[in-house]
CSV table of C-alpha atoms in Angstrom, one decimal:
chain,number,residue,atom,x,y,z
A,1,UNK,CA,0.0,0.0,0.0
A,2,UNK,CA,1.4,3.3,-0.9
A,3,UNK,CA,0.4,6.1,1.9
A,4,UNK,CA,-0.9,9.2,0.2
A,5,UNK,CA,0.6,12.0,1.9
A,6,UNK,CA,-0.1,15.9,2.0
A,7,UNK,CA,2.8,18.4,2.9
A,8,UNK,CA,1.5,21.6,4.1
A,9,UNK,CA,4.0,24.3,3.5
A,10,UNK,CA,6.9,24.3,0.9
A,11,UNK,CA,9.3,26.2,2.1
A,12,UNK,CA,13.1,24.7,2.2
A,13,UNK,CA,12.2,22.0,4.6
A,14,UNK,CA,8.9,21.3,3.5
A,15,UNK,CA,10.9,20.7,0.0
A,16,UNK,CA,13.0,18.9,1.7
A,17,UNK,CA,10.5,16.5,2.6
A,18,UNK,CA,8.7,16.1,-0.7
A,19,UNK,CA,11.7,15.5,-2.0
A,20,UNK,CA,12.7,12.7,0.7
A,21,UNK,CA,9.2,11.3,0.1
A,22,UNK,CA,8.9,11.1,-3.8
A,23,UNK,CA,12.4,9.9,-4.5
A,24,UNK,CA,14.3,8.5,-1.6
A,25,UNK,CA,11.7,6.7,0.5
A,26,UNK,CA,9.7,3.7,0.5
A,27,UNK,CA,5.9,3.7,0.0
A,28,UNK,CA,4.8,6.8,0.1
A,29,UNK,CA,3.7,9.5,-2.4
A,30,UNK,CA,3.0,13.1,-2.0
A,31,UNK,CA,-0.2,13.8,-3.3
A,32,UNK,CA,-1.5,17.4,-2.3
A,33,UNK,CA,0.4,20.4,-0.9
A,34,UNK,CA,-0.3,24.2,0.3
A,35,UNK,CA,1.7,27.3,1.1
A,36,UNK,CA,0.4,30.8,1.6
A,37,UNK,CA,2.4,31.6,-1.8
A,38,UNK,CA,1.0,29.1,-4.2
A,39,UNK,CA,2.6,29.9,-7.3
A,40,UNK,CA,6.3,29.5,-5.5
A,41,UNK,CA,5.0,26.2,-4.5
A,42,UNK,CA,3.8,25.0,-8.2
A,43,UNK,CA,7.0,25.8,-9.0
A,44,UNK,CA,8.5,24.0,-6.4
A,45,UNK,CA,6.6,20.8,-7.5
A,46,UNK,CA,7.8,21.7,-11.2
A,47,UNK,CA,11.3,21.9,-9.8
A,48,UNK,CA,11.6,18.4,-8.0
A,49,UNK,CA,9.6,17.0,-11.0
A,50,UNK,CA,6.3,16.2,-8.9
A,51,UNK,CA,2.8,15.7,-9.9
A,52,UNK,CA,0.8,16.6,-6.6
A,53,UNK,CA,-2.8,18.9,-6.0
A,54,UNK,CA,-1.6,22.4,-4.9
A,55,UNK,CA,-4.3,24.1,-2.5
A,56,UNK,CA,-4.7,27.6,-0.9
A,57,UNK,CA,-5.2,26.3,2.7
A,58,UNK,CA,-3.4,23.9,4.2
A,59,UNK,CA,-6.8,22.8,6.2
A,60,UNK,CA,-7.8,21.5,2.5
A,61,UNK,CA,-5.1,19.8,2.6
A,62,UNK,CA,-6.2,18.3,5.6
A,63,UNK,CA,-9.7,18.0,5.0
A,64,UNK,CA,-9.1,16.2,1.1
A,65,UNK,CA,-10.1,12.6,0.5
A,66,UNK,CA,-6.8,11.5,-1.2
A,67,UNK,CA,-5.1,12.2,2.0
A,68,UNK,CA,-3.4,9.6,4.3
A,69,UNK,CA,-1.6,11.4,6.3
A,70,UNK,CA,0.0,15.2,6.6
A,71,UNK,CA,3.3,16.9,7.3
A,72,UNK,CA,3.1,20.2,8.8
A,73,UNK,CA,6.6,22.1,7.9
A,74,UNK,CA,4.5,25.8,7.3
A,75,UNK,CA,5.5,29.0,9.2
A,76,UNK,CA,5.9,28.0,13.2
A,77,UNK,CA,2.8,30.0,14.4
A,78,UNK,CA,0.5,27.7,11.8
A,79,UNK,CA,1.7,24.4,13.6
A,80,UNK,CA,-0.6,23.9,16.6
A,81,UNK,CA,-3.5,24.8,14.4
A,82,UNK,CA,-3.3,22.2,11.9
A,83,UNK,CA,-1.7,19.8,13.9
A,84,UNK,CA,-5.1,19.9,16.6
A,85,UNK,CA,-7.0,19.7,12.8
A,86,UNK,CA,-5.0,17.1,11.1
A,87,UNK,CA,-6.4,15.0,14.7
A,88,UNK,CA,-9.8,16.2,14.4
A,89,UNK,CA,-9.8,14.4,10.8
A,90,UNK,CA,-8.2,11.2,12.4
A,91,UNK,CA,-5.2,11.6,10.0
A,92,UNK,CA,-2.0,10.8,11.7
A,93,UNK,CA,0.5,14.1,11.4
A,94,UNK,CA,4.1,14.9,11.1
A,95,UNK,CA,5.2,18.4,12.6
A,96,UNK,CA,8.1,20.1,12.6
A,97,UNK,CA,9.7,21.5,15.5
A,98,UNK,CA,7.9,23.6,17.7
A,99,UNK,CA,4.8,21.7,17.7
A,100,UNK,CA,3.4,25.2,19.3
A,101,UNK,CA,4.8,28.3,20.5
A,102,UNK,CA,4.0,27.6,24.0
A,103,UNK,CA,4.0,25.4,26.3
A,104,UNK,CA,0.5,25.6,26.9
A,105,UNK,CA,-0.3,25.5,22.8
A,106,UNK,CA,1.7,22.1,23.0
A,107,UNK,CA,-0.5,20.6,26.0
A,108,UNK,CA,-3.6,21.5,24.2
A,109,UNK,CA,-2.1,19.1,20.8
A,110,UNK,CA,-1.6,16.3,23.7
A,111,UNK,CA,-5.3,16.6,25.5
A,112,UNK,CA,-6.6,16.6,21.8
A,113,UNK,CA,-4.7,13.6,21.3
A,114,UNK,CA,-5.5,11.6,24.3
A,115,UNK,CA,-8.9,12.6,24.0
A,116,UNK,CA,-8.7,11.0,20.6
A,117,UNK,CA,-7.3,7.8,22.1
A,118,UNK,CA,-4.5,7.2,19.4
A,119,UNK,CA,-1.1,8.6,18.9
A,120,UNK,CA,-1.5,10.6,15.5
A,121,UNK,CA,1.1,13.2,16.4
A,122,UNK,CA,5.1,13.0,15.4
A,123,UNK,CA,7.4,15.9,16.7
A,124,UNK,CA,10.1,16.6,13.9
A,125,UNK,CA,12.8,16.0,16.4
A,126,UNK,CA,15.5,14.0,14.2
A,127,UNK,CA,18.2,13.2,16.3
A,128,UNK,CA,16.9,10.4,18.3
A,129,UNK,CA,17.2,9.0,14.7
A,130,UNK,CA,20.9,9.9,14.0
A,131,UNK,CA,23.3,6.9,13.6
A,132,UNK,CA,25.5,8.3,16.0
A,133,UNK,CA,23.2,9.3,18.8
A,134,UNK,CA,21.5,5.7,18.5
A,135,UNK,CA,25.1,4.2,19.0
A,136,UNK,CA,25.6,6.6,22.3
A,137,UNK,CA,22.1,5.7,23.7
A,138,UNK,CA,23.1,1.9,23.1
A,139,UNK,CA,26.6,2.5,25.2
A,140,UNK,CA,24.2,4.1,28.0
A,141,UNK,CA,21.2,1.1,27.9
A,142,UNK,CA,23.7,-1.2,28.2
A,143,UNK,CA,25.2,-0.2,31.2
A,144,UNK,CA,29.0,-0.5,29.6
A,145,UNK,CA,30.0,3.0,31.2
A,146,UNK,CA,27.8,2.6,34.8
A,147,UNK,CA,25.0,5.1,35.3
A,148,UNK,CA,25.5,8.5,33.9
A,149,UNK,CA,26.9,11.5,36.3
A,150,UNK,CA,27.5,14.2,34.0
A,151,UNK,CA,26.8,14.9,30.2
A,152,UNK,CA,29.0,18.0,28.7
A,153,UNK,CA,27.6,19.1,25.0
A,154,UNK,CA,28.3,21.8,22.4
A,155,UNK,CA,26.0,22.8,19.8
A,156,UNK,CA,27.9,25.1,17.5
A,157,UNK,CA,27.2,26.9,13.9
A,158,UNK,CA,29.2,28.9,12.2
A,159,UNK,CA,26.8,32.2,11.7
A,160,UNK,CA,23.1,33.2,12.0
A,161,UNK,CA,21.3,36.1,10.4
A,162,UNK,CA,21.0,39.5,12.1
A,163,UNK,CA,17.5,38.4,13.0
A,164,UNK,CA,18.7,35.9,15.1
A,165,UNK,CA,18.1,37.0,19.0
A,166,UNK,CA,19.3,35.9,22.0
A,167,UNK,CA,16.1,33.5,23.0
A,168,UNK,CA,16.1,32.0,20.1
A,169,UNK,CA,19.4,30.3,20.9
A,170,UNK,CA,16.6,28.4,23.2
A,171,UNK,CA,13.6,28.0,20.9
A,172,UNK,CA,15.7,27.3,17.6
A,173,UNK,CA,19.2,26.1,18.4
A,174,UNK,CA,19.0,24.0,22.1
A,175,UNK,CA,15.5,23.0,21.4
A,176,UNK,CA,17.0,19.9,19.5
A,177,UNK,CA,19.1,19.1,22.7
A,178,UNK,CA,15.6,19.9,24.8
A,179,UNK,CA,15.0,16.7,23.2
A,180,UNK,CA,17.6,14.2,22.9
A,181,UNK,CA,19.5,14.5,26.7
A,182,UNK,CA,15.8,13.6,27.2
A,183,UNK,CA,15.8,10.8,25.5
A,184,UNK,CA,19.4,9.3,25.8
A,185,UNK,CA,19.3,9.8,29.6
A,186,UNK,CA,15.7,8.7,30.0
A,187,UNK,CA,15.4,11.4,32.8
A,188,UNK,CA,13.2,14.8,32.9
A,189,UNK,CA,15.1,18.2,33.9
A,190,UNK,CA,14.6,19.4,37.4
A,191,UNK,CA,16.6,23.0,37.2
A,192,UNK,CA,18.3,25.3,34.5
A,193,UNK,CA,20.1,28.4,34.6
A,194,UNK,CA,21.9,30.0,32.0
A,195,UNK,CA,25.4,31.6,31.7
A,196,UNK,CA,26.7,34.5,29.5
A,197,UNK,CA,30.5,34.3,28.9
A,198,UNK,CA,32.4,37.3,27.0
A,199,UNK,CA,30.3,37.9,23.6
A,200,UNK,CA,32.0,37.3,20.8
A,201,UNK,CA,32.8,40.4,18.9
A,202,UNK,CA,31.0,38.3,15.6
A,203,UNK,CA,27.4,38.7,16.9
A,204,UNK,CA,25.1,41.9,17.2
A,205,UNK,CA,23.6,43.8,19.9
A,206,UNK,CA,20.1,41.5,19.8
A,207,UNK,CA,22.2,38.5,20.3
A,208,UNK,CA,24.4,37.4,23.5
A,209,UNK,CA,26.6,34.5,22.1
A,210,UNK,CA,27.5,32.1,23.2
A,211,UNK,CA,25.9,30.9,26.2
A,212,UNK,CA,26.1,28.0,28.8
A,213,UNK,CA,22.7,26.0,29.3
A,214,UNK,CA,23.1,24.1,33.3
A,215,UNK,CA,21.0,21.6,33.5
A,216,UNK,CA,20.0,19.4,36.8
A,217,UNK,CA,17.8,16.0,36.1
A,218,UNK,CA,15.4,14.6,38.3
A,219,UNK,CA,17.9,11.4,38.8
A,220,UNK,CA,20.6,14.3,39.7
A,221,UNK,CA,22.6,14.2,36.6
A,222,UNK,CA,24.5,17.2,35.7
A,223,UNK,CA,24.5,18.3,32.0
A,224,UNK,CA,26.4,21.7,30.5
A,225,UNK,CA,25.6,22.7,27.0
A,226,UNK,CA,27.5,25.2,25.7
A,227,UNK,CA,25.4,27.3,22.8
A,228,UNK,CA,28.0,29.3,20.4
A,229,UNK,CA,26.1,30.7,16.7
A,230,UNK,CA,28.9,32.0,15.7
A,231,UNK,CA,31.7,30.0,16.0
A,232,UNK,CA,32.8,30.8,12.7
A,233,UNK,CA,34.8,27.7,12.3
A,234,UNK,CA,31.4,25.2,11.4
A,235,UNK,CA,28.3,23.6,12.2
A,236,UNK,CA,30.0,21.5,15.2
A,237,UNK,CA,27.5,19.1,17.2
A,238,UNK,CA,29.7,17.6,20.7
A,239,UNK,CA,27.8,15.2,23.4
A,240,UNK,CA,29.8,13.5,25.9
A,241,UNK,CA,28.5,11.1,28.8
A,242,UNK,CA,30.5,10.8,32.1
A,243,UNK,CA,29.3,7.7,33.3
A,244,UNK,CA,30.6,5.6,36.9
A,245,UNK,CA,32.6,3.4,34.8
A,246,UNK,CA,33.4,5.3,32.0
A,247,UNK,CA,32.8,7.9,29.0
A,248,UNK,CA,31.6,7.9,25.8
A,249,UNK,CA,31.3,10.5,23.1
A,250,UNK,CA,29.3,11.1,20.0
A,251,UNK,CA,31.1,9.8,17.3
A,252,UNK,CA,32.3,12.7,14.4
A,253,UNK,CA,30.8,12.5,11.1
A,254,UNK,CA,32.6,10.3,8.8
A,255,UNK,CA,35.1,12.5,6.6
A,256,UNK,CA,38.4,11.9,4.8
A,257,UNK,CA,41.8,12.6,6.6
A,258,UNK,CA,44.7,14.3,4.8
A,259,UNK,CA,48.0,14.5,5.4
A,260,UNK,CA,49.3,17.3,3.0
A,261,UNK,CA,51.3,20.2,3.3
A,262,UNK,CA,52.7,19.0,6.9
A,263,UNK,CA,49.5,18.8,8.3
A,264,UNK,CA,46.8,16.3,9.3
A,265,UNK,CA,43.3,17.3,8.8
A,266,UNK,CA,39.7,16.6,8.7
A,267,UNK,CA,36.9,18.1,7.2
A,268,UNK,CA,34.6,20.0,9.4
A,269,UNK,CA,31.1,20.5,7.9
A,270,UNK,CA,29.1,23.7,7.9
A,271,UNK,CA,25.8,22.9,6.7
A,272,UNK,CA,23.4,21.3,9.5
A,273,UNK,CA,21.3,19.4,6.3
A,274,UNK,CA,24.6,17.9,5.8
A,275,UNK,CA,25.1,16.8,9.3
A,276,UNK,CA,21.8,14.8,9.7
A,277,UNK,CA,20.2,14.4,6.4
A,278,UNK,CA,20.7,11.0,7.0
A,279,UNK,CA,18.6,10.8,10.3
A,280,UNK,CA,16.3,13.1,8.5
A,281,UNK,CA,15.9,10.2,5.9
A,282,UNK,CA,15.5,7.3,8.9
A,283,UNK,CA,13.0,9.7,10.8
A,284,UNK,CA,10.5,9.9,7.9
A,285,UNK,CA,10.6,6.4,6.7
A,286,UNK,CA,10.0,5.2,10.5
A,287,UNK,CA,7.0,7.5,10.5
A,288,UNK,CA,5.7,5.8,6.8
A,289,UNK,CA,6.4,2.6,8.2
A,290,UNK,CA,4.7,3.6,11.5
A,291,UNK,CA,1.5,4.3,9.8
A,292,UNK,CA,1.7,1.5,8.0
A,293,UNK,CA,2.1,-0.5,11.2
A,294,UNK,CA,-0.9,1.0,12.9
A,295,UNK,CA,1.1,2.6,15.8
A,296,UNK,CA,3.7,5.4,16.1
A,297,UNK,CA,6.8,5.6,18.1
A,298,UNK,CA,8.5,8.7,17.1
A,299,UNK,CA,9.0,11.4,19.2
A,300,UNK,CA,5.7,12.1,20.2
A,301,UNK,CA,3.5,15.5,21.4
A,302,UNK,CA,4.1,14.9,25.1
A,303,UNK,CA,8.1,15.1,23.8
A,304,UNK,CA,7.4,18.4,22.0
A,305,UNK,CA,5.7,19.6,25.4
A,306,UNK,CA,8.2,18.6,27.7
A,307,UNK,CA,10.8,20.9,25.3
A,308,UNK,CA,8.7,23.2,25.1
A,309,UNK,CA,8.2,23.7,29.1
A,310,UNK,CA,12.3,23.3,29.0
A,311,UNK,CA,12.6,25.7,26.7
A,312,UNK,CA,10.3,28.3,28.8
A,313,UNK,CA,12.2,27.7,32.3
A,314,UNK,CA,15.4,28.5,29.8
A,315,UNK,CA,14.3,32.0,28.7
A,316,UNK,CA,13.3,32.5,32.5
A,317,UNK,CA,17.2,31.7,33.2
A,318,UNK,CA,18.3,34.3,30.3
A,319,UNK,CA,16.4,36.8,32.0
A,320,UNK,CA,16.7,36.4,35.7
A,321,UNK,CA,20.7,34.7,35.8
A,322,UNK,CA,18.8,32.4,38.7
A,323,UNK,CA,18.7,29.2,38.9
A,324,UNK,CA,15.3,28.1,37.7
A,325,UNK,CA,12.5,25.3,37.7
A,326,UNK,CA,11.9,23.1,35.3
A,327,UNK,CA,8.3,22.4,36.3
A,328,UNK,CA,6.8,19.1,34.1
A,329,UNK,CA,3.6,17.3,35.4
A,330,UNK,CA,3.4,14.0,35.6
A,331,UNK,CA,3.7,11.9,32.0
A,332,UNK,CA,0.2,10.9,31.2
A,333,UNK,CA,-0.3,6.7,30.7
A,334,UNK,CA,-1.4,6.9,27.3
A,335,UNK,CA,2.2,7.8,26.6
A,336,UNK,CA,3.9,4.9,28.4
């Protein structure tokens, strides 16, 4: 069976996906598709050689027979909306990160969901799919370094635009670790607070950079991640888990080494597509073959809450240079 889907939003990810979909994956076809600019995305179609239905709205998207199921990669503000109508219709739904711009946007997606007594919802969080961060969760679940104390991470890229403010280092940039120290230390955050070292002279008067995120767990694990959007050098992920026995580190992405002009080097990349288009790839088939298999597993919208409240008590931080709580309720059942 080939699941019809509809992508709502064509910008460069939502390309990105209908590309992915129509010429990389397995069994699944993009079949409809809105933007709020409709002729930029015919053309887009036209451009990755696709034959899909184009409509104004992405609720017609929602709302159209043909559809299976629906990927919601449109402006951030629109996703809550047609996530909450995308389960109204019963149609399971891919979102990109944020699910909502609030905390409380993202707990009215999960009541809507329990209510509707099946998972539907996907959070576009990709790295839980990442060959690398599957191989560091293994090392943990199998005990081979003891119980994790400490966890010291960098998420670095090499510039932003002038737009680019100092909370969004939080909301677009950390969200993505929000997530995934979630997930490989199976353990909810208790506290934050955030540091500001010396800005580098590379950013703007909007933006502090970089910054240091301090987390405590509710197991008492400690985790630094250290936030730096202009590094210059490249787009440089870094996780490292201090465990009672051990460490272990995300592995680098593959690249060749040289030895030329007395030197030894090694490719750093600078494009984040480039660092997980691979994961990007695995996270979208799993969510086809999901479907397919009548239940999801992907991160799910009580994932994309718990960031979001994360990623609340982090701006707090930025603000008030306290130490803050990380206040989640307790994990509903129907996500266990």
């Amino acid at each position: 069976m080939t699941l019809k889907l509809g992508v709502i939003g064509t910008g460069a990810i939502g390309q990105e996906h209908i590309r992915r979909c129509s010429h990389v994956l397995q069994g699944a076809q993009v079949v409809a598709v809105s933007d709020i600019n409709v002729e930029g995305a015919r053309a887009a179609l036209q451009r990755l050689n696709i034959e899909a239905k184009v409509f104004e709205n992405g609720h017609d998207v929602i709302q159209s027979p043909d559809v299976d199921a629906v990927l919601v990669t449109s402006w951030d503000p629109t996703h809550e909306e047609f996530t909450l109508a995308a389960i109204a219709a019963g149609k399971p739904v891919f979102c990109e990160k944020p699910l909502a711009m609030s905390a409380e946007g993202c707990r009215r997606v999960v009541d809507a969901e329990i209510q509707a007594g099946k998972r539907l919802v996907q959070v576009g969080f990709m790295r839980p799919y990442d060959a690398g961060y599957r191989a560091l969760k293994k090392v943990i679940t199998d005990g081979d370094i003891g119980e994790p104390l400490m966890l010291h991470c960098a998420h670095r890229n090499p510039t932003v635009p002038e737009n680019y403010t100092t909370p969004m280092a939080i909301t677009n940039t950390l969200i993505h670790e929000l997530d995934v120290l979630r997930w490989l230390t199976n353990d909810d955050y208790k506290t934050v607070q955030v540091v500001f070292p010396r800005v580098t002279s590379k950013s703007h008067s909007q933006l502090k950079d970089p910054q240091i995120v301090l987390f405590e767990t509710q197991k008492g694990v400690r985790i630094d991640v250290e936030i730096f959007v202009n590094c210059a050098y490249g787009y440089d992920i870094q996780c490292e888990v201090v465990g009672e026995e051990g460490i272990a580190r995300l592995p680098e992405p593959s690249s060749v080494q040289l030895r030329k002009e007395a030197r030894l080097s090694n490719t750093i990349l600078v494009d984040w597509k480039d660092r997980f288009i691979e994961a990007y790839d695995v996270e979208l088939q799993a969510f086809i073959n999901d479907i397919k298999a009548g239940q999801l597993t992907g991160p799910s919208a009580w994932d994309g809450f718990a960031a979001s409240v994360a990623a609340d008590a982090c701006i707090k931080a930025q603000n008030s240079g306290a130490i803050e709580p990380v206040e989640m309720p307790p994990r509903p059942a129907f996500y266990n």
